[in-house]
Structures are given as structure tokens and as C-alpha cells.
Amino acid sequence: MFVTTLLTNPATPCLEAAGVEALRNAWGGGDANWLAPDVAAEFAMQHLPSNRWQVWEDMQGLGIDLVVQPLDGRRKKMLLADMDSTMIEQECIDELADEAGVGSRVKDITARAMNGELGFDGALRERVGLLKGLPVEVIEKVLAERITLTPGGKELIATMKADGGYAALVSGGFTAFTASVAARLGFDEHRANTLLTTDGKLTGIAADPILGREAKVSALKQITARLGLSAADVLAVGDGANDLGMLELAGAGVALHAKPSVAAQCDIRINHGDLTALLYIQGYSHDEFRGV
């Protein structure tokens, strides 16, 4: 059995019953179940539709995300999440770079690295090098003035944890940011790179080893082994090329507002919904949300 979920941005809901019913009839699905009025609906079906990506493309033009996945086991026991441009709406290193007066140079490198055009480790070291001499207190300033949480994050984590789930934040960014974001959102643990400092200023060096693509895969394996879970129990979410390893290994890998080259390699692509989409695709209704 498979389940089709249609969802849209809760801030601008545009999901119409007629469209849901038309697709359900075309795909021979069961009765539609509305998870949230005008925002998310689902229906079960026996077979995987051969034209699902064409329909997905059509739905994108309407502001609707379409996810088709196996029905069994879709409610996961662990969340493994990227931070920058996923759980928060910014790239922390870009924000620091703006404060250091090298914003445009760093943003260009970030964009190319996240799209898979540059090796992550080298790109990170190059960008961190450009931050040399920046006062440490600028980190707190950026956290307070520039960093905003992606809508739906608190509900996602609170709801999964209320259902016995575990939440881990794994970032190619920095512990100075993940510590704050993890605490604000309720993550059980966080992992990231460490910015080295001396005399109250950044040295322009990140501590070894660099946490990149393989480190995120290792985190998935290590945490699931510790908890007695398997990769199939994991819902992973990210947006960049360094997330692809964990997205491919997880039972459900979600490309959230991802770079095109990343989204193209994932079966679950959320381009319109916020982080509550990760609850809807697991079959949670809005009435079940916690942390609202």
C-alpha cells in the first residue's frame, strides 16, 4: 500500500477538495483524509502511479507539494535535521560574513558548495578563513538580530517527541549556533563544527575533523545504534549537497526548499510547505500537533 499526501504552505493555504478528489479518482485511491483544512490531505492506494512526477510537476505550479510513499512505517521514531536553511531560515556563516564585511564572497562560496559544485570541507575552510579577526561577541549579535526559526520547527519536534521520538541536529555549521537553536527548538542533541578563537577573536580556523557529508551519515548510524533503531526509523531533512548522504540512508529523506541538484535526487521534496509538512507526510493531523 502507498499513501499520497498533498500539502501547501499553511500561511497561504490553497488546497481544494475538488483537486484532491480528482487525483484520488485518477489514481484509484481510497477516501480522502483531511489532515488540515485547505492545507493537507491524504489518501491510500494500492499501486505506485507511473505518472507521479508529471503530476508532481503540475502541482508545483499550483503551489502544492505532492508526496507518494509506502504507507507502512511512515511514522518515524527519530528526526535527523540539518540547521542552516532548514531549521533556521539563514546560513549562519553568511550572516557572520556580512558582519565581517566579506558577505558577497562568502555567500557565493556557500551557494556553490550547497549545490554540490565545490567540496564541502575545502569550501568551509576557505569561508572560515575569511572570518579571521572577527570578535567572538558578533556571534551573539547575529543570533539575536539575524537568525530566525523556520516556521513549523517547534511543532515538528514537540509532536515527534510526544510520540516517543528523538531529535538530533547535525550541521555543517558551528556549535556556537547549534547550541542555541537546539535549545530553542527542543532537540535532544546537536553536532556541528567548532570555530577556534584566541584573545576573543576568531582565528579563521575550524577545528578538525570537519563535520560534512560523511559525518552526517556517521551521526545517523551512531545515534540509531545507540537508541536501538535502524535507518528505516529515521526522518532526515536538509537542503544542501552535504545532506544527501543522510537523506539517502534515512527511511524518509526530505529535501526541504532544497537546491535543485539536491531535490532531484530525493523522492520527498517539499518546496511550498514549512516544517509541519514533515508531520503531515507521517500522517499527523493538525489536531495532533504539539508545541503550537
Short mmCIF file of C-alpha atoms in Angstrom, two decimals:
data_model
loop_
_atom_site.label_atom_id
_atom_site.label_comp_id
_atom_site.label_asym_id
_atom_site.label_seq_id
_atom_site.Cartn_x
_atom_site.Cartn_y
_atom_site.Cartn_z
CA MET A 1 0.00 0.00 0.00
CA PHE A 2 1.06 3.55 -0.72
CA VAL A 3 -0.14 6.90 0.56
CA THR A 4 -0.34 10.17 -1.34
CA THR A 5 -0.10 13.41 0.63
CA LEU A 6 -0.93 16.79 -0.87
CA LEU A 7 0.03 19.86 1.11
CA THR A 8 0.64 23.55 0.76
CA ASN A 9 2.05 26.45 2.74
CA PRO A 10 -0.06 26.91 5.89
CA ALA A 11 0.49 30.67 5.63
CA THR A 12 -1.21 30.72 2.21
CA PRO A 13 -3.44 27.61 2.11
CA CYS A 14 -4.71 26.75 -1.35
CA LEU A 15 -5.55 23.05 -1.34
CA GLU A 16 -9.03 22.49 -2.78
CA ALA A 17 -11.22 19.45 -2.26
CA ALA A 18 -12.01 19.22 -5.97
CA GLY A 19 -8.35 18.83 -6.86
CA VAL A 20 -7.78 16.20 -4.19
CA GLU A 21 -10.82 14.22 -5.34
CA ALA A 22 -9.80 14.43 -8.98
CA LEU A 23 -6.37 12.97 -8.24
CA ARG A 24 -7.81 10.36 -5.90
CA ASN A 25 -10.18 9.19 -8.62
CA ALA A 26 -7.46 9.20 -11.28
CA TRP A 27 -5.16 7.10 -9.13
CA GLY A 28 -7.84 4.79 -7.75
CA GLY A 29 -7.24 5.90 -4.18
CA GLY A 30 -9.33 5.38 -1.06
CA ASP A 31 -11.30 8.04 0.73
CA ALA A 32 -9.51 11.33 1.25
CA ASN A 33 -8.47 12.14 4.80
CA TRP A 34 -8.05 15.84 5.53
CA LEU A 35 -5.19 16.45 7.93
CA ALA A 36 -5.76 20.21 8.00
CA PRO A 37 -8.49 22.16 6.16
CA ASP A 38 -7.17 23.76 2.96
CA VAL A 39 -3.60 22.76 3.90
CA ALA A 40 -3.06 18.99 3.80
CA ALA A 41 -4.93 15.87 2.72
CA GLU A 42 -4.02 12.25 2.01
CA PHE A 43 -5.39 9.06 0.51
CA ALA A 44 -4.17 5.48 0.32
CA MET A 45 -3.82 3.44 -2.86
CA GLN A 46 -2.68 0.02 -3.96
CA HIS A 47 -0.10 0.87 -6.61
CA LEU A 48 2.66 3.41 -7.23
CA PRO A 49 1.41 5.74 -10.01
CA SER A 50 3.58 5.71 -13.12
CA ASN A 51 2.92 9.40 -13.81
CA ARG A 52 3.54 10.72 -10.31
CA TRP A 53 6.43 13.01 -11.29
CA GLN A 54 4.44 14.59 -14.09
CA VAL A 55 1.60 15.19 -11.64
CA TRP A 56 4.13 16.48 -9.10
CA GLU A 57 5.34 18.99 -11.67
CA ASP A 58 1.79 20.10 -12.41
CA MET A 59 1.07 20.51 -8.69
CA GLN A 60 4.19 22.62 -8.19
CA GLY A 61 2.73 25.21 -10.50
CA LEU A 62 -0.30 25.39 -8.21
CA GLY A 63 1.74 25.86 -5.05
CA ILE A 64 1.10 22.29 -3.90
CA ASP A 65 3.61 19.69 -2.74
CA LEU A 66 2.87 16.05 -3.64
CA VAL A 67 4.46 13.16 -1.76
CA VAL A 68 3.95 9.47 -2.56
CA GLN A 69 5.46 6.92 -0.19
CA PRO A 70 4.83 3.46 1.30
CA LEU A 71 2.05 3.54 3.86
CA ASP A 72 3.64 1.14 6.34
CA GLY A 73 6.29 2.56 8.62
CA ARG A 74 5.94 6.17 7.56
CA ARG A 75 5.64 7.47 11.14
CA LYS A 76 9.28 7.71 12.19
CA LYS A 77 10.99 7.39 15.57
CA MET A 78 13.83 9.81 15.02
CA LEU A 79 14.36 13.18 13.36
CA LEU A 80 17.81 14.00 11.97
CA ALA A 81 17.90 17.59 10.79
CA ASP A 82 20.26 20.00 9.09
CA MET A 83 20.26 23.50 10.58
CA ASP A 84 21.13 26.23 8.06
CA SER A 85 18.30 26.97 5.60
CA THR A 86 16.41 24.05 7.16
CA MET A 87 15.63 24.51 10.87
CA ILE A 88 16.58 28.18 10.54
CA GLU A 89 15.99 30.45 7.57
CA GLN A 90 19.58 31.65 7.16
CA GLU A 91 23.11 30.36 6.56
CA CYS A 92 24.99 31.30 9.74
CA ILE A 93 28.35 31.67 8.07
CA ASP A 94 26.87 34.08 5.53
CA GLU A 95 25.46 36.21 8.35
CA LEU A 96 28.83 36.27 10.11
CA ALA A 97 30.47 37.19 6.82
CA ASP A 98 28.17 40.17 6.43
CA GLU A 99 29.31 41.40 9.83
CA ALA A 100 32.93 40.89 8.76
CA GLY A 101 32.44 42.81 5.52
CA VAL A 102 33.04 39.79 3.26
CA GLY A 103 29.40 38.80 2.75
CA SER A 104 29.31 38.61 -1.04
CA ARG A 105 32.46 36.47 -1.29
CA VAL A 106 31.28 34.01 1.34
CA LYS A 107 27.70 33.79 0.03
CA ASP A 108 28.97 32.83 -3.41
CA ILE A 109 31.10 30.03 -1.97
CA THR A 110 28.22 28.84 0.22
CA ALA A 111 25.81 28.67 -2.69
CA ARG A 112 28.26 26.70 -4.83
CA ALA A 113 29.09 24.30 -2.00
CA MET A 114 25.44 23.64 -1.15
CA ASN A 115 24.71 22.97 -4.81
CA GLY A 116 27.50 20.40 -4.92
CA GLU A 117 29.82 22.44 -7.15
CA LEU A 118 32.58 22.64 -4.51
CA GLY A 119 33.92 20.15 -1.98
CA PHE A 120 32.35 20.90 1.40
CA ASP A 121 35.46 20.68 3.57
CA GLY A 122 37.57 22.97 1.41
CA ALA A 123 34.74 25.44 0.96
CA LEU A 124 34.15 25.60 4.71
CA ARG A 125 37.83 26.19 5.48
CA GLU A 126 38.00 28.93 2.85
CA ARG A 127 34.95 30.72 4.23
CA VAL A 128 36.06 30.41 7.86
CA GLY A 129 39.44 31.84 6.85
CA LEU A 130 37.71 35.00 5.68
CA LEU A 131 36.28 35.48 9.19
CA LYS A 132 39.69 35.75 10.85
CA GLY A 133 39.79 38.54 13.43
CA LEU A 134 36.02 38.82 13.88
CA PRO A 135 35.19 39.42 17.59
CA VAL A 136 33.54 36.44 19.25
CA GLU A 137 30.69 38.59 20.58
CA VAL A 138 29.50 39.07 16.99
CA ILE A 139 28.13 35.51 17.16
CA GLU A 140 25.66 36.52 19.87
CA LYS A 141 24.75 39.62 17.88
CA VAL A 142 23.99 37.50 14.80
CA LEU A 143 21.96 35.02 16.84
CA ALA A 144 19.90 37.82 18.35
CA GLU A 145 19.42 40.01 15.28
CA ARG A 146 19.75 37.88 12.16
CA ILE A 147 18.68 34.28 12.86
CA THR A 148 15.02 33.27 12.54
CA LEU A 149 13.48 29.85 13.02
CA THR A 150 11.81 28.17 10.07
CA PRO A 151 8.05 28.01 10.67
CA GLY A 152 6.81 24.68 11.97
CA GLY A 153 10.04 23.58 13.63
CA LYS A 154 8.77 23.71 17.20
CA GLU A 155 5.62 21.78 16.27
CA LEU A 156 7.64 19.17 14.35
CA ILE A 157 9.97 18.39 17.23
CA ALA A 158 7.41 18.66 20.04
CA THR A 159 4.97 16.38 18.22
CA MET A 160 7.50 13.71 17.33
CA LYS A 161 8.95 13.74 20.85
CA ALA A 162 5.48 13.50 22.39
CA ASP A 163 5.06 10.33 20.31
CA GLY A 164 8.30 8.90 21.73
CA GLY A 165 10.63 10.23 19.04
CA TYR A 166 14.19 11.52 19.31
CA ALA A 167 15.54 14.67 17.64
CA ALA A 168 19.14 15.34 16.61
CA LEU A 169 20.51 18.46 14.92
CA VAL A 170 23.52 17.77 12.68
CA SER A 171 25.02 20.78 10.98
CA GLY A 172 27.94 21.66 8.76
CA GLY A 173 27.75 24.99 10.57
CA PHE A 174 29.03 25.75 14.03
CA THR A 175 28.36 24.66 17.61
CA ALA A 176 28.09 28.30 18.67
CA PHE A 177 24.84 28.36 16.68
CA THR A 178 23.57 24.78 17.02
CA ALA A 179 23.69 25.02 20.83
CA SER A 180 21.28 27.96 20.75
CA VAL A 181 19.00 26.60 18.02
CA ALA A 182 18.84 23.13 19.57
CA ALA A 183 17.85 24.61 22.93
CA ARG A 184 15.18 26.87 21.41
CA LEU A 185 13.59 24.06 19.40
CA GLY A 186 13.92 21.18 21.86
CA PHE A 187 16.45 18.94 20.12
CA ASP A 188 17.85 16.12 22.23
CA GLU A 189 21.39 16.63 20.91
CA HIS A 190 23.37 18.60 18.38
CA ARG A 191 26.58 18.20 16.39
CA ALA A 192 28.47 20.78 14.33
CA ASN A 193 31.88 22.27 13.64
CA THR A 194 33.83 24.31 16.19
CA LEU A 195 35.20 27.77 15.44
CA LEU A 196 38.58 28.25 17.08
CA THR A 197 39.19 31.52 18.95
CA THR A 198 42.04 33.34 20.63
CA ASP A 199 42.01 36.57 22.62
CA GLY A 200 38.29 36.94 21.99
CA LYS A 201 38.55 36.76 18.21
CA LEU A 202 38.02 34.10 15.54
CA THR A 203 41.29 32.60 14.33
CA GLY A 204 39.95 31.84 10.86
CA ILE A 205 40.27 28.11 11.53
CA ALA A 206 37.65 25.42 12.22
CA ALA A 207 38.69 22.54 14.45
CA ASP A 208 39.35 19.16 12.85
CA PRO A 209 37.68 16.98 11.83
CA ILE A 210 35.26 18.95 9.66
CA LEU A 211 31.67 17.80 10.03
CA GLY A 212 30.44 17.40 6.45
CA ARG A 213 28.52 14.88 4.39
CA GLU A 214 30.14 11.71 5.78
CA ALA A 215 29.94 12.97 9.35
CA LYS A 216 26.18 13.37 8.98
CA VAL A 217 25.92 9.78 7.75
CA SER A 218 28.04 8.68 10.69
CA ALA A 219 25.80 10.60 13.07
CA LEU A 220 22.76 8.76 11.72
CA LYS A 221 24.45 5.41 12.17
CA GLN A 222 25.85 6.19 15.62
CA ILE A 223 22.68 7.65 17.09
CA THR A 224 20.39 4.93 15.76
CA ALA A 225 22.75 2.24 17.06
CA ARG A 226 22.76 3.88 20.49
CA LEU A 227 18.96 4.10 20.55
CA GLY A 228 18.39 0.62 19.18
CA LEU A 229 16.82 1.96 15.99
CA SER A 230 17.52 1.37 12.31
CA ALA A 231 17.98 3.81 9.43
CA ALA A 232 14.43 2.96 8.36
CA ASP A 233 13.18 4.58 11.58
CA VAL A 234 14.72 7.94 10.67
CA LEU A 235 13.19 11.02 9.07
CA ALA A 236 16.05 13.17 7.78
CA VAL A 237 15.69 16.68 6.40
CA GLY A 238 18.11 19.03 4.67
CA ASP A 239 18.65 21.29 1.69
CA GLY A 240 22.28 21.03 0.56
CA ALA A 241 24.61 18.63 -1.19
CA ASN A 242 26.29 17.75 2.12
CA ASP A 243 22.91 16.42 3.32
CA LEU A 244 22.46 13.90 0.51
CA GLY A 245 24.21 11.04 2.29
CA MET A 246 21.89 11.11 5.29
CA LEU A 247 18.84 11.79 3.11
CA GLU A 248 19.59 8.71 1.02
CA LEU A 249 20.24 6.47 4.04
CA ALA A 250 17.24 7.52 6.13
CA GLY A 251 13.90 5.74 5.87
CA ALA A 252 12.46 9.06 4.71
CA GLY A 253 14.78 11.73 3.32
CA VAL A 254 13.16 15.12 2.82
CA ALA A 255 14.63 17.80 0.55
CA LEU A 256 13.18 20.96 2.10
CA HIS A 257 13.28 24.05 -0.15
CA ALA A 258 16.44 22.41 -1.44
CA LYS A 259 18.93 23.28 -4.12
CA PRO A 260 17.64 21.88 -7.46
CA SER A 261 20.50 19.42 -7.82
CA VAL A 262 19.74 18.08 -4.33
CA ALA A 263 15.97 17.87 -4.73
CA ALA A 264 16.40 15.96 -7.99
CA GLN A 265 17.96 13.09 -6.03
CA CYS A 266 15.21 12.83 -3.40
CA ASP A 267 11.77 11.23 -3.60
CA ILE A 268 10.31 13.56 -0.97
CA ARG A 269 10.54 17.20 -2.00
CA ILE A 270 8.90 20.00 -0.04
CA ASN A 271 9.07 23.32 -1.89
CA HIS A 272 5.93 25.07 -0.63
CA GLY A 273 5.14 23.74 2.84
CA ASP A 274 7.01 24.61 6.02
CA LEU A 275 8.41 22.15 8.57
CA THR A 276 4.91 20.97 9.55
CA ALA A 277 4.94 19.22 6.17
CA LEU A 278 7.17 16.62 7.83
CA LEU A 279 4.33 15.86 10.23
CA TYR A 280 1.67 15.71 7.55
CA ILE A 281 3.66 13.22 5.48
CA GLN A 282 3.84 11.00 8.56
CA GLY A 283 0.05 11.09 8.86
CA TYR A 284 -0.26 13.52 11.77
CA SER A 285 -3.29 15.78 11.63
CA HIS A 286 -3.10 19.39 12.75
CA ASP A 287 -5.18 18.47 15.81
CA GLU A 288 -2.32 16.22 16.95
CA PHE A 289 0.33 18.92 16.77
CA ARG A 290 2.17 19.83 19.96
CA GLY A 291 4.19 22.95 20.61
CA VAL A 292 1.69 25.20 18.85
#
